[in-house]
Short mmCIF file of C-alpha atoms in Angstrom, two decimals:
data_model
loop_
_atom_site.label_atom_id
_atom_site.label_comp_id
_atom_site.label_asym_id
_atom_site.label_seq_id
_atom_site.Cartn_x
_atom_site.Cartn_y
_atom_site.Cartn_z
CA MET A 217 167.76 36.32 -329.92
CA LYS A 218 170.46 35.42 -327.09
CA LYS A 219 171.04 37.91 -324.78
CA MET A 220 174.88 38.47 -324.29
CA LYS A 221 176.91 37.15 -321.20
CA MET A 222 179.78 38.85 -319.44
CA PRO A 223 182.57 35.71 -319.40
CA THR A 224 183.28 34.69 -316.02
CA ALA A 225 186.61 36.21 -314.14
CA TYR A 226 188.36 33.23 -315.28
CA THR A 227 187.83 33.53 -318.75
CA LEU A 228 188.37 37.48 -318.79
CA LEU A 229 191.76 37.06 -316.96
CA PHE A 230 192.98 34.43 -319.49
CA LEU A 231 191.83 36.72 -322.17
CA ILE A 232 194.07 39.63 -320.84
CA ILE A 233 196.44 36.95 -320.98
CA ILE A 234 196.30 36.88 -324.50
CA VAL A 235 195.97 40.25 -325.35
CA ILE A 236 198.83 41.23 -322.90
CA ALA A 237 200.98 38.54 -324.66
CA ALA A 238 200.01 40.26 -328.34
CA LEU A 239 200.85 43.27 -327.32
CA THR A 240 204.53 41.92 -325.96
CA TRP A 241 205.19 41.94 -329.82
CA ILE A 242 204.26 45.26 -330.32
CA VAL A 243 205.52 47.38 -327.25
CA PRO A 244 209.03 47.17 -326.85
CA GLY A 245 210.71 45.53 -324.09
CA GLY A 246 212.83 47.38 -321.48
CA GLN A 247 214.69 47.03 -317.86
CA TYR A 248 215.39 48.95 -314.62
CA ASP A 249 218.16 49.11 -312.58
CA THR A 250 217.02 47.73 -309.43
CA LYS A 251 217.53 47.86 -305.66
CA VAL A 252 216.74 46.09 -302.58
CA ASP A 253 214.23 48.45 -300.72
CA LYS A 254 215.51 48.44 -296.92
CA VAL A 255 212.39 48.00 -294.89
CA SER A 256 210.41 45.38 -297.50
CA GLN A 257 213.63 43.30 -298.76
CA GLN A 258 212.10 43.12 -302.27
CA GLU A 259 213.65 44.63 -305.41
CA ILE A 260 212.48 47.64 -306.91
CA PRO A 261 213.22 49.62 -309.77
CA VAL A 262 215.10 52.86 -309.52
CA SER A 263 214.06 56.05 -311.01
CA GLY A 264 215.78 57.00 -314.15
CA THR A 265 217.89 54.07 -315.05
CA TYR A 266 215.17 52.66 -317.79
CA HIS A 267 216.66 51.25 -320.56
CA GLN A 268 215.08 49.41 -323.88
CA LEU A 269 216.81 46.11 -325.01
CA SER A 270 218.58 45.51 -327.62
CA ALA A 271 216.24 43.56 -331.08
CA ALA A 272 218.11 40.37 -329.87
CA LYS A 273 217.18 40.53 -326.26
CA GLN A 274 213.27 41.34 -327.11
CA THR A 275 211.41 38.18 -326.19
CA PRO A 276 207.86 38.66 -327.54
CA GLN A 277 205.29 35.81 -325.77
CA GLY A 278 203.72 33.18 -327.89
CA ILE A 279 201.27 30.29 -327.44
CA TRP A 280 203.26 28.14 -325.45
CA GLU A 281 203.88 31.05 -322.90
CA VAL A 282 200.19 32.20 -322.79
CA VAL A 283 199.10 28.36 -322.00
CA ASN A 284 201.87 28.23 -319.60
CA ALA A 285 201.48 31.51 -317.94
CA PRO A 286 198.50 30.59 -315.19
CA ILE A 287 200.56 27.47 -314.59
CA ASN A 288 203.67 29.54 -313.68
CA GLY A 289 201.80 32.57 -312.26
CA PHE A 290 200.27 29.61 -309.65
CA PHE A 291 203.83 28.91 -308.68
CA ASP A 292 205.03 32.51 -308.46
CA ALA A 293 201.72 32.81 -305.99
CA LYS A 294 201.22 29.94 -304.01
CA ASP A 295 201.80 31.08 -300.75
CA ILE A 296 199.37 33.03 -301.24
CA ALA A 297 196.83 30.48 -302.97
CA LEU A 298 197.47 28.04 -300.00
CA PHE A 299 196.65 30.69 -297.74
CA VAL A 300 193.44 31.30 -299.05
CA LEU A 301 192.72 27.72 -299.19
CA VAL A 302 193.10 27.23 -295.57
CA ILE A 303 191.08 30.37 -294.35
CA GLY A 304 188.03 28.65 -296.87
CA GLY A 305 188.46 25.43 -294.61
CA PHE A 306 189.10 27.75 -291.34
CA LEU A 307 185.62 29.62 -292.24
CA GLY A 308 183.90 26.35 -293.15
CA VAL A 309 184.88 25.11 -289.58
CA VAL A 310 183.64 27.83 -287.52
CA MET A 311 180.39 28.67 -289.63
CA LYS A 312 179.93 24.53 -289.29
CA THR A 313 179.44 25.12 -285.79
CA GLY A 314 176.70 27.66 -285.64
CA ALA A 315 178.63 30.04 -283.48
CA ILE A 316 178.35 33.19 -285.58
CA ASP A 317 174.78 32.63 -286.35
CA ALA A 318 173.87 31.57 -282.64
CA GLY A 319 175.99 35.21 -281.50
CA ILE A 320 173.85 37.45 -284.01
CA THR A 321 170.64 35.87 -282.72
CA ARG A 322 171.72 36.24 -279.31
CA VAL A 323 172.11 39.95 -280.06
CA ILE A 324 168.85 40.13 -281.47
CA ARG A 325 167.03 38.73 -278.90
CA LYS A 326 168.40 40.58 -276.09
CA LEU A 327 167.39 43.57 -277.92
CA LYS A 328 163.55 42.92 -278.61
CA GLY A 329 161.64 46.18 -278.48
CA ARG A 330 164.58 48.00 -278.51
CA GLU A 331 165.32 47.13 -282.10
CA GLN A 332 166.66 50.82 -283.09
CA TRP A 333 170.08 49.51 -281.09
CA LEU A 334 170.22 46.44 -283.60
CA ILE A 335 171.46 49.19 -286.34
CA PRO A 336 174.65 50.47 -285.10
CA ILE A 337 175.24 47.18 -282.95
CA LEU A 338 174.50 44.88 -286.18
CA MET A 339 176.17 47.22 -288.62
CA THR A 340 179.22 47.44 -286.27
CA LEU A 341 179.62 43.90 -285.87
CA PHE A 342 179.27 43.15 -289.63
CA ALA A 343 182.10 45.68 -290.21
CA ILE A 344 184.34 43.72 -288.21
CA GLY A 345 183.77 40.87 -290.08
CA GLY A 346 184.42 42.42 -293.25
CA THR A 347 187.85 44.22 -292.10
CA THR A 348 189.05 41.07 -291.09
CA TYR A 349 188.29 38.34 -292.91
CA GLY A 350 186.30 39.83 -295.97
CA MET A 351 183.06 38.91 -294.79
CA ALA A 352 180.38 38.94 -297.63
CA GLU A 353 178.93 35.88 -298.93
CA GLU A 354 178.43 34.46 -295.09
CA THR A 355 176.01 37.63 -294.85
CA ILE A 356 173.42 35.91 -297.08
CA ALA A 357 172.53 33.34 -294.03
CA PHE A 358 171.35 36.54 -291.88
CA TYR A 359 168.78 38.08 -294.10
CA PRO A 360 166.10 35.53 -293.33
CA ILE A 361 166.80 35.88 -289.54
CA LEU A 362 166.84 40.02 -289.89
CA ILE A 363 164.40 40.57 -292.04
CA PRO A 364 161.19 38.98 -290.18
CA VAL A 365 162.38 40.39 -286.70
CA LEU A 366 162.61 44.21 -288.15
CA ILE A 367 159.54 44.02 -290.32
CA ALA A 368 157.32 43.14 -286.98
CA ALA A 369 159.45 46.20 -285.47
CA GLY A 370 158.04 48.81 -287.80
CA TYR A 371 160.56 49.36 -290.11
CA ASP A 372 161.22 47.53 -293.74
CA ALA A 373 163.30 44.72 -295.68
CA LEU A 374 165.31 47.74 -297.23
CA THR A 375 166.57 48.53 -293.45
CA ALA A 376 167.68 44.81 -293.10
CA VAL A 377 169.44 44.55 -296.14
CA SER A 378 171.27 48.24 -295.49
CA ILE A 379 172.20 47.28 -292.08
CA ILE A 380 173.54 43.61 -293.23
CA ALA A 381 175.19 44.47 -296.75
CA LEU A 382 176.34 48.03 -296.26
CA GLY A 383 177.65 46.82 -292.28
CA ALA A 384 179.72 44.39 -293.75
CA GLY A 385 180.66 45.93 -297.18
CA ILE A 386 181.83 49.10 -295.04
CA GLY A 387 184.37 46.29 -293.42
CA CYS A 388 185.23 45.48 -296.53
CA LEU A 389 186.03 49.15 -297.66
CA GLY A 390 188.30 49.73 -294.43
CA SER A 391 190.04 46.01 -294.37
CA THR A 392 192.31 46.24 -292.02
CA VAL A 393 193.93 42.82 -292.34
CA ASN A 394 191.15 41.00 -294.63
CA PRO A 395 193.66 38.81 -296.05
CA PHE A 396 191.38 38.55 -299.28
CA ALA A 397 191.93 42.25 -299.89
CA THR A 398 194.73 44.02 -297.76
CA GLY A 399 196.36 40.58 -297.35
CA ILE A 400 197.03 39.53 -301.20
CA ALA A 401 197.50 43.26 -302.37
CA SER A 402 200.09 43.40 -299.93
CA GLY A 403 201.45 40.67 -300.81
CA PHE A 404 201.74 41.19 -304.45
CA ALA A 405 203.10 44.99 -303.52
CA GLY A 406 206.05 43.77 -301.54
CA VAL A 407 205.04 45.18 -297.79
CA SER A 408 203.76 43.90 -294.88
CA ILE A 409 200.16 43.91 -294.26
CA GLY A 410 200.40 45.97 -291.45
CA ASP A 411 201.52 48.91 -293.16
CA GLY A 412 199.05 51.57 -293.38
CA MET A 413 196.70 49.78 -290.88
CA GLY A 414 196.24 53.33 -289.17
CA LEU A 415 194.81 54.93 -292.10
CA ARG A 416 192.65 51.97 -292.87
CA LEU A 417 191.28 52.10 -289.29
CA VAL A 418 190.60 55.58 -289.71
CA ILE A 419 188.89 55.13 -292.91
CA LEU A 420 186.90 52.36 -291.46
CA ILE A 421 185.64 54.16 -288.33
CA VAL A 422 184.81 57.29 -290.64
CA THR A 423 183.12 55.66 -293.19
CA LEU A 424 181.14 53.42 -290.49
CA ILE A 425 179.82 55.90 -288.46
CA VAL A 426 178.53 58.17 -291.90
CA THR A 427 176.56 54.84 -293.20
CA ILE A 428 175.32 53.96 -289.74
CA MET A 429 174.23 57.42 -289.52
CA PHE A 430 172.49 57.33 -292.82
CA VAL A 431 170.56 53.95 -292.00
CA MET A 432 169.40 55.11 -289.43
CA ARG A 433 168.25 58.29 -290.67
CA TYR A 434 166.23 56.00 -292.96
CA ALA A 435 164.66 53.46 -290.49
CA LYS A 436 163.84 56.21 -288.17
CA LYS A 437 161.56 57.52 -291.25
CA VAL A 438 160.05 54.53 -292.22
CA LYS A 439 159.16 53.91 -288.70
CA ASP A 440 157.24 57.69 -288.04
CA ASP A 441 155.91 57.31 -291.28
CA PRO A 442 155.63 53.92 -293.02
CA SER A 443 154.44 55.50 -296.62
CA LYS A 444 157.98 57.14 -296.68
CA SER A 445 159.40 53.89 -297.15
CA LEU A 446 161.28 53.00 -300.86
CA ILE A 447 159.31 49.66 -301.15
CA ALA A 448 155.65 51.36 -299.00
CA ASN A 449 153.99 49.41 -301.83
CA MET A 450 155.32 46.28 -300.89
CA LYS A 451 154.47 46.08 -297.33
CA GLU A 452 151.52 43.96 -297.03
CA GLU A 453 152.76 41.36 -299.22
CA ASN A 454 156.18 41.74 -297.63
CA GLU A 455 154.49 41.24 -293.77
CA GLN A 456 152.49 38.41 -295.28
CA HIS A 457 155.87 36.79 -296.79
CA PHE A 458 158.61 37.21 -293.97
CA LEU A 459 156.47 37.32 -291.02
CA THR A 460 154.75 33.72 -291.41
CA GLN A 461 158.51 32.54 -291.85
CA LYS A 462 160.14 30.81 -289.14
CA THR A 463 164.14 31.33 -288.21
CA GLU A 464 165.97 29.16 -286.48
CA ASP A 465 166.82 30.07 -283.08
CA LEU A 466 170.50 28.49 -282.35
CA GLU A 467 171.40 28.62 -279.02
CA PHE A 468 174.58 30.61 -277.69
CA THR A 469 175.84 27.64 -275.58
CA GLY A 470 179.62 27.52 -273.90
CA ARG A 471 180.88 25.69 -276.47
CA ARG A 472 179.44 28.29 -279.59
CA LYS A 473 180.94 31.00 -276.83
CA ALA A 474 184.38 29.23 -277.09
CA VAL A 475 184.13 28.89 -280.76
CA LEU A 476 183.73 32.48 -281.28
CA SER A 477 186.69 33.41 -278.72
CA VAL A 478 188.93 31.15 -280.49
CA PHE A 479 187.66 32.87 -283.44
CA GLY A 480 188.45 36.54 -282.10
CA LEU A 481 191.94 35.39 -280.54
CA THR A 482 192.99 34.42 -284.31
CA PHE A 483 192.41 37.71 -285.45
CA VAL A 484 193.96 39.56 -283.20
CA ILE A 485 196.94 37.20 -282.93
CA MET A 486 197.06 37.60 -287.17
CA ILE A 487 196.93 41.55 -286.37
CA LEU A 488 199.95 41.17 -283.91
CA GLY A 489 201.79 38.67 -286.08
CA VAL A 490 201.89 41.20 -289.17
CA VAL A 491 202.64 44.50 -287.50
CA PRO A 492 206.25 45.11 -287.96
CA TRP A 493 206.79 45.55 -283.98
CA ALA A 494 210.86 45.44 -283.92
CA ALA A 495 211.41 46.66 -287.52
CA LYS A 496 209.64 49.86 -287.57
CA PHE A 497 208.44 50.52 -283.61
CA ASN A 498 211.52 49.43 -281.90
CA ILE A 499 209.53 47.32 -279.83
CA THR A 500 211.34 44.02 -278.84
CA ILE A 501 208.91 42.54 -276.85
CA PHE A 502 208.18 39.15 -278.89
CA GLU A 503 211.52 39.00 -280.09
CA ASP A 504 212.68 38.77 -276.45
CA LEU A 505 209.98 36.53 -275.28
CA VAL A 506 211.00 34.21 -278.21
CA THR A 507 214.33 34.35 -277.38
CA ALA A 508 213.58 33.69 -273.49
CA LEU A 509 211.77 30.44 -274.62
CA GLY A 510 214.91 29.45 -276.56
CA LYS A 511 217.01 29.12 -273.69
CA ILE A 512 214.55 27.41 -271.20
CA PRO A 513 216.06 23.75 -271.19
CA PHE A 514 214.55 20.87 -273.08
CA ILE A 515 211.21 23.13 -273.47
CA GLY A 516 213.24 25.32 -275.89
CA LYS A 517 213.88 22.60 -278.35
CA LEU A 518 210.90 20.92 -277.88
CA LEU A 519 208.71 24.27 -279.00
CA GLY A 520 211.04 24.63 -282.34
CA GLY A 521 212.51 27.91 -284.00
CA MET A 522 209.50 30.05 -283.01
CA ILE A 523 209.25 33.22 -285.15
CA PRO A 524 208.48 36.19 -283.02
CA LEU A 525 204.88 38.28 -283.69
CA GLY A 526 205.64 40.82 -286.32
CA ASP A 527 207.96 38.99 -288.76
CA TRP A 528 204.80 36.48 -289.90
CA TRP A 529 203.68 36.41 -293.19
CA PHE A 530 201.92 33.74 -295.23
CA GLY A 531 203.55 31.00 -294.15
CA GLU A 532 202.82 31.59 -290.32
CA LEU A 533 199.56 32.92 -291.30
CA THR A 534 198.38 29.94 -293.22
CA MET A 535 199.81 28.18 -290.08
CA LEU A 536 197.70 29.98 -287.56
CA PHE A 537 194.48 29.22 -289.38
CA LEU A 538 194.96 25.40 -289.66
CA VAL A 539 195.82 25.34 -285.65
CA SER A 540 192.88 27.36 -285.11
CA SER A 541 190.49 25.43 -286.91
CA ILE A 542 191.55 22.13 -285.35
CA ILE A 543 191.11 24.01 -281.86
CA ILE A 544 187.49 25.04 -283.08
CA ALA A 545 186.81 21.36 -284.32
CA PHE A 546 188.13 20.00 -280.77
CA ILE A 547 186.03 22.51 -278.88
CA TYR A 548 182.90 21.80 -281.34
CA ARG A 549 183.82 18.08 -280.48
CA MET A 550 183.22 17.76 -284.52
CA GLY A 551 185.40 14.24 -284.88
CA GLU A 552 187.99 13.97 -287.16
CA GLU A 553 185.86 12.50 -289.88
CA ASN A 554 183.60 15.39 -289.53
CA PHE A 555 186.18 18.13 -289.31
CA THR A 556 188.12 16.87 -291.83
CA SER A 557 185.29 17.07 -294.43
CA THR A 558 183.90 20.37 -293.58
CA PHE A 559 187.25 21.73 -293.94
CA ILE A 560 187.91 20.36 -297.18
CA ASN A 561 184.36 21.41 -298.35
CA GLY A 562 185.29 25.18 -296.79
CA ALA A 563 188.65 25.55 -298.79
CA ARG A 564 186.83 24.26 -301.99
CA ASP A 565 184.17 27.01 -301.49
CA LEU A 566 187.47 29.20 -302.21
CA LEU A 567 189.06 27.11 -304.68
CA GLY A 568 187.73 29.68 -307.57
CA VAL A 569 189.51 32.49 -305.81
CA ALA A 570 192.70 30.61 -305.39
CA ILE A 571 192.82 29.70 -309.15
CA ILE A 572 191.83 33.14 -310.25
CA ILE A 573 195.24 34.40 -308.25
CA GLY A 574 196.86 31.92 -309.98
CA ILE A 575 195.24 33.30 -313.88
CA SER A 576 195.83 36.89 -312.45
CA ARG A 577 199.74 36.55 -311.50
CA GLY A 578 200.06 34.64 -314.99
CA ILE A 579 199.47 38.54 -316.55
CA THR A 580 202.09 39.41 -314.41
CA VAL A 581 204.46 36.46 -315.50
CA VAL A 582 203.71 37.25 -319.43
CA MET A 583 204.60 40.94 -318.86
CA ASN A 584 207.39 40.49 -316.90
CA ALA A 585 209.14 38.10 -319.63
CA GLY A 586 208.45 39.85 -322.33
CA GLY A 587 210.16 43.25 -321.18
CA MET A 588 206.95 45.26 -320.92
CA THR A 589 206.39 45.87 -317.05
CA ALA A 590 209.72 47.69 -317.07
CA THR A 591 208.37 49.77 -320.19
CA VAL A 592 205.02 50.59 -318.68
CA LEU A 593 206.45 51.75 -315.85
CA HIS A 594 209.19 54.23 -317.58
CA TRP A 595 205.74 55.28 -319.20
CA GLY A 596 203.91 55.89 -315.74
CA GLU A 597 207.19 57.37 -314.65
CA GLY A 598 207.11 59.92 -317.83
CA ALA A 599 203.31 60.58 -316.84
CA LEU A 600 204.17 61.27 -313.32
CA SER A 601 206.83 63.30 -313.44
CA ASN A 602 204.62 66.67 -313.01
CA MET A 603 201.91 64.73 -310.50
CA GLY A 604 202.11 65.45 -307.46
CA SER A 605 201.36 62.76 -304.80
CA VAL A 606 198.39 64.24 -303.63
CA LEU A 607 196.96 64.13 -307.48
CA PHE A 608 198.30 60.88 -307.68
CA THR A 609 196.61 58.75 -304.94
CA ASP A 610 193.36 60.27 -305.85
CA LEU A 611 193.56 59.16 -309.27
CA SER A 612 194.69 56.00 -307.94
CA PHE A 613 190.95 55.55 -306.40
CA LEU A 614 189.39 56.92 -309.08
CA PHE A 615 191.30 54.66 -311.42
CA TYR A 616 190.34 51.63 -308.90
CA MET A 617 186.58 52.06 -309.14
CA PRO A 618 185.96 51.26 -312.82
CA LEU A 619 188.51 48.51 -313.07
CA SER A 620 186.47 47.00 -309.62
CA PHE A 621 183.18 46.81 -311.75
CA LEU A 622 184.77 45.10 -314.70
CA VAL A 623 187.23 42.76 -312.08
CA PRO A 624 184.88 42.27 -308.94
CA SER A 625 186.97 39.89 -307.15
CA THR A 626 188.99 41.55 -304.98
CA SER A 627 191.89 39.12 -304.92
CA GLY A 628 191.92 39.21 -308.47
CA LEU A 629 191.97 42.75 -309.13
CA ALA A 630 195.06 43.02 -306.31
CA THR A 631 197.11 40.34 -308.05
CA LEU A 632 196.05 42.07 -311.65
CA SER A 633 196.78 45.49 -310.80
CA MET A 634 199.37 45.52 -307.90
CA PRO A 635 202.59 44.38 -309.41
CA ILE A 636 202.09 47.91 -311.98
CA MET A 637 200.81 50.08 -309.16
CA ALA A 638 202.74 49.50 -306.26
CA PRO A 639 206.24 50.63 -308.61
CA LEU A 640 204.02 53.57 -309.83
CA ALA A 641 203.87 54.82 -306.37
CA ASP A 642 207.17 54.64 -305.87
CA PHE A 643 207.99 57.26 -308.49
CA ALA A 644 205.13 59.15 -307.25
CA HIS A 645 207.06 59.12 -304.17
CA VAL A 646 203.78 57.56 -302.43
CA GLY A 647 203.93 54.53 -299.85
CA ARG A 648 202.85 51.43 -301.30
CA ASP A 649 200.58 51.19 -298.53
CA ILE A 650 198.27 54.37 -299.91
CA VAL A 651 198.06 52.68 -303.04
CA ILE A 652 196.50 49.38 -301.54
CA THR A 653 194.19 51.48 -299.27
CA ALA A 654 193.01 53.14 -302.29
CA TYR A 655 192.80 50.21 -303.85
CA GLN A 656 190.39 48.61 -301.84
CA SER A 657 188.49 51.47 -300.49
CA ALA A 658 187.54 51.89 -304.27
CA SER A 659 186.83 48.45 -304.42
CA GLY A 660 184.58 48.60 -301.60
CA VAL A 661 182.80 51.60 -302.75
CA ILE A 662 181.93 49.67 -305.70
CA ASN A 663 181.13 46.27 -304.42
CA LEU A 664 177.97 48.53 -301.84
CA LEU A 665 176.14 48.55 -305.35
CA THR A 666 177.63 46.98 -308.03
CA PRO A 667 175.17 44.37 -309.98
CA THR A 668 178.22 42.32 -310.46
CA SER A 669 178.10 41.30 -306.94
CA ALA A 670 176.60 37.86 -306.05
CA VAL A 671 176.15 39.23 -302.51
CA ILE A 672 174.34 42.20 -303.29
CA MET A 673 171.92 40.45 -305.85
CA GLY A 674 171.41 37.58 -303.85
CA ALA A 675 170.52 39.78 -300.81
CA LEU A 676 168.30 41.85 -302.65
CA ALA A 677 166.73 38.47 -303.93
CA ILE A 678 165.96 37.43 -300.63
CA ALA A 679 164.30 40.53 -299.53
CA ARG A 680 162.05 40.96 -302.50
CA ILE A 681 164.03 44.98 -303.55
CA PRO A 682 164.28 45.44 -306.86
CA TYR A 683 167.70 46.49 -307.61
CA SER A 684 166.69 50.03 -309.26
CA THR A 685 165.01 50.81 -305.32
CA TYR A 686 168.42 49.65 -303.86
CA LEU A 687 170.05 51.73 -306.00
CA LYS A 688 168.20 54.87 -305.43
CA HIS A 689 168.39 54.32 -301.86
CA VAL A 690 172.32 54.15 -301.61
CA TRP A 691 174.03 56.26 -304.50
CA LYS A 692 174.11 59.18 -302.82
CA LEU A 693 175.80 57.46 -299.52
CA VAL A 694 178.42 56.07 -302.24
CA VAL A 695 179.23 59.52 -303.64
CA MET A 696 179.34 60.58 -299.81
CA LEU A 697 181.88 57.75 -298.59
CA SER A 698 184.04 57.93 -302.14
CA VAL A 699 185.02 62.28 -301.16
CA ILE A 700 185.30 61.23 -297.59
CA VAL A 701 188.37 58.71 -298.65
CA MET A 702 189.75 60.41 -301.13
CA VAL A 703 190.03 63.19 -298.51
CA ILE A 704 191.51 61.10 -295.87
CA LEU A 705 193.86 59.37 -298.66
CA SER A 706 194.74 63.25 -299.71
CA VAL A 707 195.49 63.89 -296.11
CA ALA A 708 197.47 60.74 -295.33
CA THR A 709 199.54 61.56 -298.50
CA ILE A 710 200.60 64.84 -297.16
CA MET A 711 201.56 63.97 -293.94
#
């Protein structure tokens, strides 16, 4: 008898489209009066104005609409999908240079004999990768490098897995500008990626400190008494397996240093570009700079109609990562043909994410066309009428935890849920950025241990650690992090 397999995210999302289309024949279509939000310039529903459409205006969705939904969804989200593809190309070019691998190897070599300091340093570095660009699959390359180093220093393979998986995972949990979580969710919620960045930074710092202490405590216990290791029975076997392996020692050349500099600068510019300096903080330095440059004879026309930092969105961010890719290729002397193929291969790696975005958006297309979105919002508005804003925030976090297990793709989950959850936040008098933070925090917590994560399962396979052992190791941490995040979200909602 064949074991039942979970359908892929693509199939699951398309099945949801079919179910939603069927529901449009049952759930009556409705409509809200809308107004334009002054900050986001997005149309938002006005509480208390819902009215059910007449029978003549009901639009149940048929087979034609179902088949067309992913296509129309892709058209609706084309700016986000293109951004994801260009990000993939950018990361492909950066990884091709070996700059990130060489940088980590350099840190490991420098701290030889003081390996305990690898824990906070490397976890912070991986967290930076997670919070800026959603570092996940890229971490797989580091396990063969780090595991032998830590085993030789008297630790175990589980310590190495904790450093990498939990470090990058905490970065994703506290995503500040991660384009695959915060960026996509902000786009569908109609707010700037800079909204709520301070809150996300607090969550990142607090949870990272707690997790580093957790890993260092376990590592010290193993170092002092190897029998306390959760994989003590595999000690000799792991030493024989990992300590005979050779890992590539990449040289940290001047070019690789320059590549890392451009890599870091790109994300700094991205942050500066999306924070609404003028609109929210009345800081007009970037507007003034663009105006001054535009008045310079010839130079102003040569530069063209630049958009000041703080007013950037997906179009400008896509351009930023494309230009940075070209600069990195030039620095590394990659060559036109090599650069093009590397960029395309990197984009191809994230093609699945782009397609998921289109299919997920198709769900919203069907709901909107069938008038269901307004009706669901009306039901939500009724349920929220006596619910405080803090309770709504905490329930949003708890709601996203099982949903993150079912839809492990952060981009798919954002596009699936944010068009509904963001307007519900308006009715609960909660900022949309709070809901985005609740979504990405819950997703980050679950992805630290979910067996549906290819990254976690791949890491455990490399480290030869049973999943049940890893779960035993991290479940208390996950509960602790969940409580911490809920407390911070509650406080942020009140303030």
